[in-house]
Short mmCIF file of C-alpha atoms in Angstrom, two decimals:
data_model
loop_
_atom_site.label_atom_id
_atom_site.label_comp_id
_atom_site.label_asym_id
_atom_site.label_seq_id
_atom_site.Cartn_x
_atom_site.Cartn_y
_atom_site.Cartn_z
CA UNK A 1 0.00 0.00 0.00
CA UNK A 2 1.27 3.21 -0.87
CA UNK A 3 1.74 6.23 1.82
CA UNK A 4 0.38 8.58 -0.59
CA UNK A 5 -3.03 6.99 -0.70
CA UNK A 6 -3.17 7.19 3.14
CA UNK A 7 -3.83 10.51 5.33
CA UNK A 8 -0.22 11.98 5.84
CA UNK A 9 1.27 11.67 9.48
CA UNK A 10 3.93 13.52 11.42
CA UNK A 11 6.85 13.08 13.74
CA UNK A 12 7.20 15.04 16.96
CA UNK A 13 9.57 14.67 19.89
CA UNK A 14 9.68 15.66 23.64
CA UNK A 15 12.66 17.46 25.46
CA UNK A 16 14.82 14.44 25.86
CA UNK A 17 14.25 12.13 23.20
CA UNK A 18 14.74 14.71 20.22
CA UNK A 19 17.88 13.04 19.17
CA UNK A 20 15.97 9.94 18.57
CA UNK A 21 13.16 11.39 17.13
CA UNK A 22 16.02 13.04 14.92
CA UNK A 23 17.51 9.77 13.82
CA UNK A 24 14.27 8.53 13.12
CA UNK A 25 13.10 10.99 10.88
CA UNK A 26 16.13 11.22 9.26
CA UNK A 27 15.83 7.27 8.26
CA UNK A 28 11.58 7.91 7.66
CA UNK A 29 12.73 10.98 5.16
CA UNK A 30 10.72 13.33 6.99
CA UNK A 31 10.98 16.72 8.74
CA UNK A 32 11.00 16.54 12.93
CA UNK A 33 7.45 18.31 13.77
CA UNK A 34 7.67 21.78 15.45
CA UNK A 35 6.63 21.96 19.27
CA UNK A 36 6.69 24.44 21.93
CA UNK A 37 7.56 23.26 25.64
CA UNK A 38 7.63 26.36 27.80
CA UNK A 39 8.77 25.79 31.15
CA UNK A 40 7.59 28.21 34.42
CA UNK A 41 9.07 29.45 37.39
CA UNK A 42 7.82 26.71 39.78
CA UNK A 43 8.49 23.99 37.26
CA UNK A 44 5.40 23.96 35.68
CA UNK A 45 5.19 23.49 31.67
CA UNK A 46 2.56 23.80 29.03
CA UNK A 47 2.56 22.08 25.20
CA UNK A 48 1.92 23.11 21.93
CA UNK A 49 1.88 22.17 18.44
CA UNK A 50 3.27 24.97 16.47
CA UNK A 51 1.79 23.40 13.29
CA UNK A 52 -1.74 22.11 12.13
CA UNK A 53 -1.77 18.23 13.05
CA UNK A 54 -5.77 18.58 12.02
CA UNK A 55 -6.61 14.90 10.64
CA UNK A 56 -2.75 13.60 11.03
CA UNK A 57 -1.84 10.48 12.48
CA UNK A 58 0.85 11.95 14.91
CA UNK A 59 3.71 10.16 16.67
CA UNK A 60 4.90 11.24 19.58
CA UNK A 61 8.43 10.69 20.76
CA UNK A 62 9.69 10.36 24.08
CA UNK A 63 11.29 8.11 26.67
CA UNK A 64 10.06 8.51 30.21
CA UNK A 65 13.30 8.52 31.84
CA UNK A 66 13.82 10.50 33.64
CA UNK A 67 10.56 9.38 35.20
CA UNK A 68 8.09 11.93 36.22
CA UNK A 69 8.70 15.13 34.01
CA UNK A 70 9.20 13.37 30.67
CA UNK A 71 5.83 11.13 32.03
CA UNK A 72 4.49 14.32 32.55
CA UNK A 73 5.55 16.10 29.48
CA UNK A 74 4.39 12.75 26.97
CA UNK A 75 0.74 13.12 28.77
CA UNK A 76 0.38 16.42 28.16
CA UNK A 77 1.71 16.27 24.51
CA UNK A 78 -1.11 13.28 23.71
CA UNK A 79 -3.94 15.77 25.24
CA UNK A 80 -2.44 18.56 23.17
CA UNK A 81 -3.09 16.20 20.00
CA UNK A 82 -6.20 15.02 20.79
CA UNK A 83 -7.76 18.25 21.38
CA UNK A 84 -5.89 19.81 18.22
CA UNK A 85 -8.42 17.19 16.18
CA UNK A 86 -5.07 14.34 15.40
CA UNK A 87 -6.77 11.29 13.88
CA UNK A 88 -5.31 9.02 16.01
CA UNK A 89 -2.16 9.40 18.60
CA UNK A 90 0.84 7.05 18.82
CA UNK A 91 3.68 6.94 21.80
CA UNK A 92 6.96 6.05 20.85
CA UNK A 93 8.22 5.05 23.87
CA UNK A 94 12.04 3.68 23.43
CA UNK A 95 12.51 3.07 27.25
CA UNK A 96 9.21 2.47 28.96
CA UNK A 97 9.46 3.96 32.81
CA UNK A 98 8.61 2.36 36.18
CA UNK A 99 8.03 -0.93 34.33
CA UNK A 100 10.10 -2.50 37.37
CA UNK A 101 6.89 -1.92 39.44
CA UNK A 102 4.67 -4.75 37.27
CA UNK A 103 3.25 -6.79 40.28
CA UNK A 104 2.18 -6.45 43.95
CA UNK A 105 5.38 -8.52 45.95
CA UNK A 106 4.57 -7.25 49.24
CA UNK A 107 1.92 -6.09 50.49
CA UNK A 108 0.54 -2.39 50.46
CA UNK A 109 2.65 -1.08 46.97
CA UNK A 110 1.83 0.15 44.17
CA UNK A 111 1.72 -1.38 40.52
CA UNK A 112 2.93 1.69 38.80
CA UNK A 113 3.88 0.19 35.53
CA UNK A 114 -0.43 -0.52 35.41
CA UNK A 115 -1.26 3.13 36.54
CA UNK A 116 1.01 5.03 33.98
CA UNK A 117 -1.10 2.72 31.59
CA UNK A 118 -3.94 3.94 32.15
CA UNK A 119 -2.60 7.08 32.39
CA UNK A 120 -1.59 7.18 29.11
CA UNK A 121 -4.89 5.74 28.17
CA UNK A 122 -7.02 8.33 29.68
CA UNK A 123 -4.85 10.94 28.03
CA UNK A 124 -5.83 9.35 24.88
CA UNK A 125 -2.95 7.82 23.18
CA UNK A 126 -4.50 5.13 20.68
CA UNK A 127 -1.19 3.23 20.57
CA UNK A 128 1.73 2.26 22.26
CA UNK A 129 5.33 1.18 20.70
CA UNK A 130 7.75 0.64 22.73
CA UNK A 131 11.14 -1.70 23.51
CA UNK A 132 11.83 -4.66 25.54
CA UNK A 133 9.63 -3.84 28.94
CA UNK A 134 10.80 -5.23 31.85
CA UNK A 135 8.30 -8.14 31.95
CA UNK A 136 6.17 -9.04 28.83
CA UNK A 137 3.14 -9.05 30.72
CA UNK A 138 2.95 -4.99 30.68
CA UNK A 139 1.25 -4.90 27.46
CA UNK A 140 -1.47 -6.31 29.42
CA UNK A 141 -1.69 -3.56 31.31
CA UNK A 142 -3.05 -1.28 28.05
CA UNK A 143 -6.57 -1.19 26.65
CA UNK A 144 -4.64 0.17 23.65
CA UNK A 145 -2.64 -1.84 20.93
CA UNK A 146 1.12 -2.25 22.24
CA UNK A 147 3.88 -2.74 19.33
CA UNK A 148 6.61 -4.23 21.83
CA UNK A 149 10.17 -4.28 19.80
CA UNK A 150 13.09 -6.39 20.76
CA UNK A 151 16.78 -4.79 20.85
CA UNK A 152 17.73 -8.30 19.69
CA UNK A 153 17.55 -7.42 16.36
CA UNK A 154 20.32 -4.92 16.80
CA UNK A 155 22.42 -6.73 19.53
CA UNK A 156 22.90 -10.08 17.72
CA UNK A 157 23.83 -8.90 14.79
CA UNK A 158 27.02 -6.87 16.67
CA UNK A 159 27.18 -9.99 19.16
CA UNK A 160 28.00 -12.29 15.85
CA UNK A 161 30.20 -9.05 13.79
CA UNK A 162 32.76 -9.68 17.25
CA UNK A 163 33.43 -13.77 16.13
CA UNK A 164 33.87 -14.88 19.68
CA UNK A 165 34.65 -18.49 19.75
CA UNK A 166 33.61 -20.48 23.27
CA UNK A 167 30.72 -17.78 23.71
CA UNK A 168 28.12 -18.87 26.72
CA UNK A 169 25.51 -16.34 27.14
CA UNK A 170 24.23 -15.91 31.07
CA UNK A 171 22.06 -13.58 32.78
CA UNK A 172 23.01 -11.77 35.80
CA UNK A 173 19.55 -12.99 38.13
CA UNK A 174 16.80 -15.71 37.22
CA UNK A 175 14.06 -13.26 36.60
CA UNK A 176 16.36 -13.03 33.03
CA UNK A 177 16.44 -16.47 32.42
CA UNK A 178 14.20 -16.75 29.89
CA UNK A 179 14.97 -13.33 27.89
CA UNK A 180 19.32 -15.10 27.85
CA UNK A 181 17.40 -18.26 26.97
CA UNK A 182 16.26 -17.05 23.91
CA UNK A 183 19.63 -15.64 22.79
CA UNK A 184 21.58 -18.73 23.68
CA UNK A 185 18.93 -20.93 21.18
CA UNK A 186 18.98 -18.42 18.63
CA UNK A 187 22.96 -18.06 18.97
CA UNK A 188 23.28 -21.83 19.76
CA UNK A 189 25.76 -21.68 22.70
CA UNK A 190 24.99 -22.93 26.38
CA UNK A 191 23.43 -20.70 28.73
CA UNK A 192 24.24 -19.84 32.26
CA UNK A 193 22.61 -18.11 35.28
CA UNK A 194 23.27 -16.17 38.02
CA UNK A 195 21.46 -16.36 41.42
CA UNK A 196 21.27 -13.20 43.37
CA UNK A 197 20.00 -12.40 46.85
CA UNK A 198 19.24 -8.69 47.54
CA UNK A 199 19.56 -7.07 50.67
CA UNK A 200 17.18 -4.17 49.83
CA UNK A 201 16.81 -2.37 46.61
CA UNK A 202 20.05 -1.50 44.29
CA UNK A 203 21.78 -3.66 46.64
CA UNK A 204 22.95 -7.47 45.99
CA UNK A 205 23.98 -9.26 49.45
CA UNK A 206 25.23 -12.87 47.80
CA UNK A 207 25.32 -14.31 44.06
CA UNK A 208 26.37 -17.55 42.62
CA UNK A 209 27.25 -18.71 38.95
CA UNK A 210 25.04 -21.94 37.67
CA UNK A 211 26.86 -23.49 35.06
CA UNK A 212 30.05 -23.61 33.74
CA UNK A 213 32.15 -20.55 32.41
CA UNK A 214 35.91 -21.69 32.15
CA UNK A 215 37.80 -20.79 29.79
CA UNK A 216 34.56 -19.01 28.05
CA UNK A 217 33.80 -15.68 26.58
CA UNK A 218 30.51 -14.30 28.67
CA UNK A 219 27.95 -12.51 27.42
CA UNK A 220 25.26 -11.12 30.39
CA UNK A 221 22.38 -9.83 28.68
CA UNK A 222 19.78 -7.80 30.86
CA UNK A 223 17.09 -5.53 29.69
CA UNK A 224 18.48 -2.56 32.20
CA UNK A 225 21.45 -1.52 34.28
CA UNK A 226 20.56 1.02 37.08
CA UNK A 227 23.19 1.23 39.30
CA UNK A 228 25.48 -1.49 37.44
CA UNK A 229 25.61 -3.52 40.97
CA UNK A 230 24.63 -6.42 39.42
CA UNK A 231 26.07 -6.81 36.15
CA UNK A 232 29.46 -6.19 37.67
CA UNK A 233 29.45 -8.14 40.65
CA UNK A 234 28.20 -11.00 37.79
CA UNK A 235 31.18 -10.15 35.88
CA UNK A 236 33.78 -10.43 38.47
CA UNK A 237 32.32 -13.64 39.62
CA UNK A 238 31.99 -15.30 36.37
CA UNK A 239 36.00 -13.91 35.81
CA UNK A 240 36.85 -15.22 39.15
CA UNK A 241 35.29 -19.04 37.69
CA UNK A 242 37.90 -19.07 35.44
CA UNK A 243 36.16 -16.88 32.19
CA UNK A 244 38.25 -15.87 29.49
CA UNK A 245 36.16 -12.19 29.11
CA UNK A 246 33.08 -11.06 30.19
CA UNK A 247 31.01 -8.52 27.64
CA UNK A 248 27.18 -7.51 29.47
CA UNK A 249 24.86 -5.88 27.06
CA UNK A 250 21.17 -3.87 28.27
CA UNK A 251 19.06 -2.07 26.43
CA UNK A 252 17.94 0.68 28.56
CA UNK A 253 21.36 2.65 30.23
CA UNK A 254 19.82 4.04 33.25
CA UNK A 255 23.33 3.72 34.53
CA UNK A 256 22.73 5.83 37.68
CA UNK A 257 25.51 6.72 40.11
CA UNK A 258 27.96 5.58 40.36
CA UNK A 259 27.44 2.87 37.81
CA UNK A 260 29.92 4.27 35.39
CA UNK A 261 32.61 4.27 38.01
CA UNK A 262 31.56 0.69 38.74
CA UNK A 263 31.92 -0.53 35.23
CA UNK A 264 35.13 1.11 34.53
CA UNK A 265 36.53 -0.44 37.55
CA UNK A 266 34.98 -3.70 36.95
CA UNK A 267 36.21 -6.93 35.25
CA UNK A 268 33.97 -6.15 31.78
CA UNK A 269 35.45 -6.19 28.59
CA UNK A 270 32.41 -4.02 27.39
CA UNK A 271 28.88 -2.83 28.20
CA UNK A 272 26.75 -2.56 24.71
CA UNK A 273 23.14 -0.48 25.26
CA UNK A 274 21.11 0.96 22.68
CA UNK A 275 20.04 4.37 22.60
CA UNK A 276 17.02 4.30 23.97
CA UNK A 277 18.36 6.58 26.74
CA UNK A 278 20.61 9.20 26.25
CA UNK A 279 24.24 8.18 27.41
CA UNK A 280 26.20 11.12 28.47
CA UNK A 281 28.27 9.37 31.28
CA UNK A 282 32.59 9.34 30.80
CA UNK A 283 32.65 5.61 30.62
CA UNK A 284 35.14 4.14 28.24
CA UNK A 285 33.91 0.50 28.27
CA UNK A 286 30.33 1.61 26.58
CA UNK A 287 29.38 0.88 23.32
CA UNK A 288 26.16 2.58 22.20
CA UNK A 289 23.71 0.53 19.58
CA UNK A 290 20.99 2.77 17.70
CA UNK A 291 17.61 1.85 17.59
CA UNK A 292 16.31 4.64 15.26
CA UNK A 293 16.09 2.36 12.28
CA UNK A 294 14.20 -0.52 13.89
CA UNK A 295 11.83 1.89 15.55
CA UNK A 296 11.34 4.23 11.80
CA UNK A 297 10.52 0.98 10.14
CA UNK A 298 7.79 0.25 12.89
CA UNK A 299 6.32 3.59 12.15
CA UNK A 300 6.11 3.08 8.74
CA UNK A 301 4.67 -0.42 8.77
CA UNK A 302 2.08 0.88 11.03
CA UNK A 303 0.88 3.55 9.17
CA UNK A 304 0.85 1.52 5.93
CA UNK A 305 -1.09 -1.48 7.73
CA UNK A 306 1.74 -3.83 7.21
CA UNK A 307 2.97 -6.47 9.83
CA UNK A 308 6.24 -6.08 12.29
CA UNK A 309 6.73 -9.04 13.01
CA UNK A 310 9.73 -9.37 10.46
CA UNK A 311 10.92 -7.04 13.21
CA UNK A 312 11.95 -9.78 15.45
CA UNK A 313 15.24 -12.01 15.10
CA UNK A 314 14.25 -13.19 19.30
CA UNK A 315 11.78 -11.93 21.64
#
């Protein structure tokens, strides 16, 4: 189906993810949209469209992290839209915020991940696409289509481009097991796990290494590193079992301090991300994977009715 026989649509970013809506654009062929975000003494802000978007299908660009202003600012863009008459509204949501809060494990917490749904829902966003959530089950949360992308399809292709021979892939705590699963059928290596026991939150009090890593090039593969606690007290273990080099890859680089210290003192070869989040941090070990691509073509199969699933090398 052609675009041209199809009502046109338009790109527009919030504050923080303009250099992916950039990149995206640039690979879609189209022009970033124009938008106003003025900001007021008390931290206040107020949205607007500084174009007609009358009868467009509009995407709106922007990662929620961090959390509660971008949250803020992506809400108030999708009312903006809807009340400027958009045909339909679409969040483009690279790194998908407080998706670590999917589930009630104690008692008397929130499910936040299930609240910024509706959120988002009542501000009336008529689609979601987004990449790797911290549990699958999220799209549940939506009343909304959810288009949930994989950074597989750019980290195997650079995992295979390095030619690493005795490659295990392992995962730094269980609740990864099956996301490493998946890479270590499609890559047909072993896999390996990590147990961890947390003394509170951000904090790991004791981890062990199932399997064996001798003599073996590790890759950890997570869908986030936060304070980089993990990952690197997984690397040094799995270097102190006898592995040849440990590489940890994530798609989301919270990397809050002082997780860049902790990886540059660590025993990782390399931490890959994508650029779902902008990395800014001095940390010599990162390598930074873009995204844009993966998430223009989405775009563009979605507004010509065509499927994604050609999208996805693993899930």
């Amino acid at each position: 189906m052609s675009t041209k026989a199809l009502p046109p649509f338009k790109v527009f970013s919030g504050t923080n993810s303009r250099y992916m809506a950039e990149e995206i654009c640039k690979e879609l062929g189209v022009e970033l949209g124009q938008m106003n975000i003025q900001h007021f003494a008390d931290g206040e802000f107020e949205v607007s469209f500084e174009e007609s978007i009358r009868g467009h299908e509009v995407y709106l660009v922007q990662s929620t992290f961090p959390n509660s202003d971008n949250l803020m600012e992506l809400l108030l863009m999708i009312d903006a839209a809807k009340r400027a008459s958009a045909r339909s509204v679409i969040a483009v949501m690279p790194y998908f915020g407080w998706a670590r809060q999917d589930r009630k494990d104690k008692p008397r917490v929130s499910i936040a991940a299930k609240l910024v749904a509706n959120l988002l829902t009542a501000a009336g966003v008529n689609r979601v696409i987004t990449m790797d959530l911290h549990a699958d089950q999220i799209q549940g949360f939506f009343d909304v289509p959810v288009d949930h992308l994989y950074g597989s399809s750019v980290f195997i292709p650079y995992i295979q481009s390095l030619k690493l021979e005795d490659m295990v892939i392992a995962t730094p705590d269980v609740g990864g097991a099956k996301r490493a699963n998946n890479y270590a059928k499609y890559l047909n290596v072993p896999l390996v796990l990590c147990h961890k026991q947390r003394a509170k939150a951000n904090v790991v009090a004791t981890m062990t290494v199932i399997g064996d890593v001798k003599d073996k090039n590790v890759i950890l593969v997570d869908d986030m590193v936060d304070t980089a606690g993990t990952i690197t007290k997984a690397a040094d273990l799995m270097l102190s079992e006898g592995a040849k080099s440990v590489r940890a890859l994530a798609s989301h680089a919270i990397m809050s301090d002082p997780a860049s210290q902790r990886v540059n003192e660590s025993g990782l070869t390399e931490m890959i991300f994508t650029n779902s989040i902008p990395f800014n941090k001095d940390c010599k070990k990162v390598t930074v994977l873009s995204v844009a691509r993966m998430f223009a073509d989405t775009i563009r199969r979605v507004h010509e009715y065509q499927s994604i699933s050609s999208q996805y090398l693993i899930k």
